[in-house]
PDB file of C-alpha atoms in Angstrom:
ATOM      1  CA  UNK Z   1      10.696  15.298  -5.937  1.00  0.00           C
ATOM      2  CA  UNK Z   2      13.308  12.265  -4.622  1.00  0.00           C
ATOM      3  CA  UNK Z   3      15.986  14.109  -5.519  1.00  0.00           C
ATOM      4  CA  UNK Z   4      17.580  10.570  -7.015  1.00  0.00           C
ATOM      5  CA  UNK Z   5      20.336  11.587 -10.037  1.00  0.00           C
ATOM      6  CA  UNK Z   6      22.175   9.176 -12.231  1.00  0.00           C
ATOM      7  CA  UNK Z   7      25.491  10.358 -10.609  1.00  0.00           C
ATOM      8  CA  UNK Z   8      23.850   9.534  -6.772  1.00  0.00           C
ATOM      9  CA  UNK Z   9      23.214   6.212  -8.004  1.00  0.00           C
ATOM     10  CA  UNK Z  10      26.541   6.012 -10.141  1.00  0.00           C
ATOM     11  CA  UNK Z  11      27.811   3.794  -7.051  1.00  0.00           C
ATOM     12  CA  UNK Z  12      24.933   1.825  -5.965  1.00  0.00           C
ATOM     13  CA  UNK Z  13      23.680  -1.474  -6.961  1.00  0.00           C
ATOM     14  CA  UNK Z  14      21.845  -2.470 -10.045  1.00  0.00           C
ATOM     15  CA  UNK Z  15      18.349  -4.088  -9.749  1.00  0.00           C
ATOM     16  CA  UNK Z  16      19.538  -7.029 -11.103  1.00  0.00           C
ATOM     17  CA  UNK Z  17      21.769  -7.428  -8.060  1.00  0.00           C
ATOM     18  CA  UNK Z  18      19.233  -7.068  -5.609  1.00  0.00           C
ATOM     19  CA  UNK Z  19      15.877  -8.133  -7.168  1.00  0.00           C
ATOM     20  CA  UNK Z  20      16.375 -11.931  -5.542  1.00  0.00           C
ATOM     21  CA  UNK Z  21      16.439 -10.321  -2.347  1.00  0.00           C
ATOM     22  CA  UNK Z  22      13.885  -8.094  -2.805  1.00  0.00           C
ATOM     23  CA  UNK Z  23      11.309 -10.999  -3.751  1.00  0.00           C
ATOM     24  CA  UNK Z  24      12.895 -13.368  -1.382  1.00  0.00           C
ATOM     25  CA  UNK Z  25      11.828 -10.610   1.639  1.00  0.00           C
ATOM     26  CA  UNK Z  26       8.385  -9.475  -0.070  1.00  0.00           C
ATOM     27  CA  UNK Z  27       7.861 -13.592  -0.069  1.00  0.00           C
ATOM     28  CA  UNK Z  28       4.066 -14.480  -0.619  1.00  0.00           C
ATOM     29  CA  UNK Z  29       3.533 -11.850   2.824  1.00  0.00           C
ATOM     30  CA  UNK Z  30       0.272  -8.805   2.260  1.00  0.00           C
ATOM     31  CA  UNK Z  31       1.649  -5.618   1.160  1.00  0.00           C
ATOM     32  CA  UNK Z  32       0.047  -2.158   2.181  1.00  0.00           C
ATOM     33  CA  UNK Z  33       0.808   1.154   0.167  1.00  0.00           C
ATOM     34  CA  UNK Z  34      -1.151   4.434  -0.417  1.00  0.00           C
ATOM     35  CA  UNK Z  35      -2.505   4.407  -4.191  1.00  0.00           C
ATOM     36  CA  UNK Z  36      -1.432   0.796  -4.420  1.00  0.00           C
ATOM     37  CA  UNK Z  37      -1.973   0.357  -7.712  1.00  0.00           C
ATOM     38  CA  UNK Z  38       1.036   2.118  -8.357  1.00  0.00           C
ATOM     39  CA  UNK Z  39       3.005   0.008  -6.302  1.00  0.00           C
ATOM     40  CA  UNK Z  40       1.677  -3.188  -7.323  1.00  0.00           C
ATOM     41  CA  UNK Z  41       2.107  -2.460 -10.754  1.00  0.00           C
ATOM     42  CA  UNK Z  42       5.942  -1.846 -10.554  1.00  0.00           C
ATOM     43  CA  UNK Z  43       6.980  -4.452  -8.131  1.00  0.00           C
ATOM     44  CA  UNK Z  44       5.241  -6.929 -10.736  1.00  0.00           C
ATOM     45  CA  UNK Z  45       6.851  -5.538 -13.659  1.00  0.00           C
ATOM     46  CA  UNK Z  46      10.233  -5.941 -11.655  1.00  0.00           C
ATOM     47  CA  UNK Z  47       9.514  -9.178  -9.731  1.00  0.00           C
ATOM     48  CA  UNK Z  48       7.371 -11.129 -12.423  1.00  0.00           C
ATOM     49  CA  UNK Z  49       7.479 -14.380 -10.429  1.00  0.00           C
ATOM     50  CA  UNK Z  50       6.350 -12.269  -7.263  1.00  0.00           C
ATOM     51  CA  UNK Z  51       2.745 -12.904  -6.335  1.00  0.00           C
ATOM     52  CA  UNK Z  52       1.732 -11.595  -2.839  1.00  0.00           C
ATOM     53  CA  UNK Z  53      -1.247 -12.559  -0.206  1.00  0.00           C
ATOM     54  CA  UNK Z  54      -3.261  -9.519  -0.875  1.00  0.00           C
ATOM     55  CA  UNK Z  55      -2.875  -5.778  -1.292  1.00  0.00           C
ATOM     56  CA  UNK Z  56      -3.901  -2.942   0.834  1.00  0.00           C
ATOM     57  CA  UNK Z  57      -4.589   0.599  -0.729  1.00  0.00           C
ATOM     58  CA  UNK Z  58      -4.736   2.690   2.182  1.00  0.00           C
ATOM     59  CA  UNK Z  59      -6.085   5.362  -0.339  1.00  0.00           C
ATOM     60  CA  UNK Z  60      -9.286   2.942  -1.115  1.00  0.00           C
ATOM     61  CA  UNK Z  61      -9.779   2.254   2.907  1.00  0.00           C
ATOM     62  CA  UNK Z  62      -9.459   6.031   3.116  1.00  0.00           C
ATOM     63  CA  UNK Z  63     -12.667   6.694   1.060  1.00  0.00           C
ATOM     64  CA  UNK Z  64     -14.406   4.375   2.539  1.00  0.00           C
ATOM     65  CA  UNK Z  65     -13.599   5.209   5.818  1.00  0.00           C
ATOM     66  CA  UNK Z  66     -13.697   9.059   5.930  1.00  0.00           C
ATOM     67  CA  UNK Z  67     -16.146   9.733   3.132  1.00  0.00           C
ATOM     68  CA  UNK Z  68     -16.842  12.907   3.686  1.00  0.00           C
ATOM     69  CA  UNK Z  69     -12.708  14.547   3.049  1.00  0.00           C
ATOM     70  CA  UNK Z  70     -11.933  17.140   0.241  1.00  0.00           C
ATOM     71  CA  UNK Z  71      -8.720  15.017  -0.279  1.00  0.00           C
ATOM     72  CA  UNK Z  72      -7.580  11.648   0.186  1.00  0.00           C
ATOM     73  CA  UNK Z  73      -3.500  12.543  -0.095  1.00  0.00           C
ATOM     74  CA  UNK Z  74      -1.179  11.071   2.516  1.00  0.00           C
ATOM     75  CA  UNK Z  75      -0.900  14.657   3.866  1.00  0.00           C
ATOM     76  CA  UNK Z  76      -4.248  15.022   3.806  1.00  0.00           C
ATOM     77  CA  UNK Z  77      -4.714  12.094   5.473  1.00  0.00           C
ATOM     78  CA  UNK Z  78      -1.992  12.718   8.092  1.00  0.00           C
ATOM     79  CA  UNK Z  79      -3.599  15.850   8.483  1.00  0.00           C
ATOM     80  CA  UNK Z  80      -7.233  14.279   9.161  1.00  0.00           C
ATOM     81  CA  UNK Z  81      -5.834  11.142  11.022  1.00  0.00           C
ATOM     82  CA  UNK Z  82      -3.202  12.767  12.963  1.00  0.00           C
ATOM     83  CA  UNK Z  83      -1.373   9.343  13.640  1.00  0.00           C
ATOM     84  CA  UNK Z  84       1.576   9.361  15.690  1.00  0.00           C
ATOM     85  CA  UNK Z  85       4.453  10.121  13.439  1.00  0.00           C
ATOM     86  CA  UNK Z  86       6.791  10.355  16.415  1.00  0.00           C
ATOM     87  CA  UNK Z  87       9.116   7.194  15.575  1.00  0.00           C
ATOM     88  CA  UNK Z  88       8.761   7.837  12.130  1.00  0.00           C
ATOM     89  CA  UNK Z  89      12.343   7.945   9.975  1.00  0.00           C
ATOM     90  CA  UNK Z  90      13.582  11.606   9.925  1.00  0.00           C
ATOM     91  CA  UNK Z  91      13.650  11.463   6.234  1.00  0.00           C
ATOM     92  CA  UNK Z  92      10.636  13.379   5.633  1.00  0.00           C
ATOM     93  CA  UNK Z  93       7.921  12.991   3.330  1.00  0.00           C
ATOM     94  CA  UNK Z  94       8.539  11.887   0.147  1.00  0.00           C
ATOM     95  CA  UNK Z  95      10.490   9.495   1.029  1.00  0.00           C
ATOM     96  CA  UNK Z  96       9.709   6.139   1.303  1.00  0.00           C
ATOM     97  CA  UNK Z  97      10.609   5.161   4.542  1.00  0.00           C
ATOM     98  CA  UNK Z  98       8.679   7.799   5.983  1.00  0.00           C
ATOM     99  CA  UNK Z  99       6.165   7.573   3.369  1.00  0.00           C
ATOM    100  CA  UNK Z 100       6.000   4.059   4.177  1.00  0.00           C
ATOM    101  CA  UNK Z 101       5.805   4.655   8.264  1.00  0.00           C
ATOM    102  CA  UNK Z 102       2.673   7.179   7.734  1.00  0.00           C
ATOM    103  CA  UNK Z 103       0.985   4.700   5.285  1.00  0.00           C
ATOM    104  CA  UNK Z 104       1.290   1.912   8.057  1.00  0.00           C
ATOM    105  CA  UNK Z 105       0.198   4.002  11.417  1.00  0.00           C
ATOM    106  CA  UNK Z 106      -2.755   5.419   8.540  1.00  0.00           C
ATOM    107  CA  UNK Z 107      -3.572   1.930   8.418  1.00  0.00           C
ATOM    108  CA  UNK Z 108      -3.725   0.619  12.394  1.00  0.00           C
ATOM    109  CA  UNK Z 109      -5.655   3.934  12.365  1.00  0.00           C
ATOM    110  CA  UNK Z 110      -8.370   3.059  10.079  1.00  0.00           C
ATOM    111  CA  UNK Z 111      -8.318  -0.740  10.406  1.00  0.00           C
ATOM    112  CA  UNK Z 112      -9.560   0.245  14.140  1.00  0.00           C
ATOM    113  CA  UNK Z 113     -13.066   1.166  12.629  1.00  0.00           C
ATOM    114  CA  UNK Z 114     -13.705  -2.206  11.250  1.00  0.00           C
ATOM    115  CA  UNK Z 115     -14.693  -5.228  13.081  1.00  0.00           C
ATOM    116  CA  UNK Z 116     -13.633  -8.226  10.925  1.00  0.00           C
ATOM    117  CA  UNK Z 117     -10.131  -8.578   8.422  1.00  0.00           C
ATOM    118  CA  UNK Z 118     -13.126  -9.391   6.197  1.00  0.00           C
ATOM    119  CA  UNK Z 119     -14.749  -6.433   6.258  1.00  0.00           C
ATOM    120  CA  UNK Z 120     -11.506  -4.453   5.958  1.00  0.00           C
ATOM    121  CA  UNK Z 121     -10.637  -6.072   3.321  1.00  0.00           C
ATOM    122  CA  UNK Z 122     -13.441  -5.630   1.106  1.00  0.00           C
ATOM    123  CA  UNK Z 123     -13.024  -1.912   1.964  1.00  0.00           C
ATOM    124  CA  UNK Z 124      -8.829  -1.613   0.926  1.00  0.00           C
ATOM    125  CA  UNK Z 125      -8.450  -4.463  -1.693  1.00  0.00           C
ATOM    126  CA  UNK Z 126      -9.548  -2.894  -4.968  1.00  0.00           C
ATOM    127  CA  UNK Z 127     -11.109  -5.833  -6.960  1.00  0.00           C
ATOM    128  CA  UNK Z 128      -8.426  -6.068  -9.654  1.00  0.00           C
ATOM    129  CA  UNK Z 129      -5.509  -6.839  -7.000  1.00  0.00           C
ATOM    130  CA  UNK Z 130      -4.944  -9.992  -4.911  1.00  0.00           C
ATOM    131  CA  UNK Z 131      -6.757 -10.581  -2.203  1.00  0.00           C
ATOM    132  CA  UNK Z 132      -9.844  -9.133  -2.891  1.00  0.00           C
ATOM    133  CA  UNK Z 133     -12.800 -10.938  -1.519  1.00  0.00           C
ATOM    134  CA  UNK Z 134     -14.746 -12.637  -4.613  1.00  0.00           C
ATOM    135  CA  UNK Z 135     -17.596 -10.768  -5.677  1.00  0.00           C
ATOM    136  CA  UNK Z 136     -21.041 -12.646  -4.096  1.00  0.00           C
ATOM    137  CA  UNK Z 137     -22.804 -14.242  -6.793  1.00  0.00           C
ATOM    138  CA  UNK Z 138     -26.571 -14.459  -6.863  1.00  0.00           C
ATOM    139  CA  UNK Z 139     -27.836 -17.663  -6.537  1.00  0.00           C
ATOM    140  CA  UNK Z 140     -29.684 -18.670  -9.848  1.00  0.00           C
ATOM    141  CA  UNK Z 141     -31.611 -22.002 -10.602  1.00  0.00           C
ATOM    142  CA  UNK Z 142     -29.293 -22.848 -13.108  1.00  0.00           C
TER     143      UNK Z 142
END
């Protein structure tokens, strides 16, 4: 699918070069990705120390926003949305600077339905990942 081989990386860096930059720019800043799970679960395997504001999932806003879709892919979702795509890398899908373009005008697009961060939040931070709003507790005489 990326078409990445070990002889096309043969004469890049390793990780280990570039992982102090890499956490240096993510910082403590939110992070936004379709499915974020995914992403959130490598970058913290590779950048242990890393711990970020929150995380988006685009794919959880999706469902909440459009709840009615067949499919909640990014080209379903680019398909549904129709965001403009018109500065977007010339890469092409699958890979992840387009991927990451899409993903970010799929998010202005839906964050435009909600009328608080708070509200958009508790509709793209799955529970399990930071920045999700604490779950309201019932208030109990003890």
């Amino acid at each position: 699918m990326h078409g990445l081989t070990n002889a096309r990386l043969a004469d890049k860096p390793a990780w280990a070069e570039l992982a102090d930059q890499v956490h240096d720019f993510l910082g403590r800043d939110w992070i936004c990705a379709h499915h974020a799970h995914v992403d959130y679960r490598e970058l913290s395997r590779h950048l242990p120390k890393w711990q970020p504001a929150g995380v988006i999932d685009t794919l959880r806003l999706a469902k909440a926003t459009y709840t009615a879709l067949p499919s909640y892919t990014l080209d379903a979702l680019i398909k549904q949305v129709k965001p403009d795509l018109s500065d977007a890398p010339r890469v092409g899908r699958h890979r992840a600077a387009f991927d990451a373009y899409a993903t970010a005008q799929l998010l202005l697009a839906m964050a435009d339905r909600y009328e608080s961060w708070e509200q958009l939040i508790t509709a793209a931070v799955p529970p399990s990942l930071p920045g999700a709003p604490e779950p309201e507790t019932a208030p109990t005489l003890w």
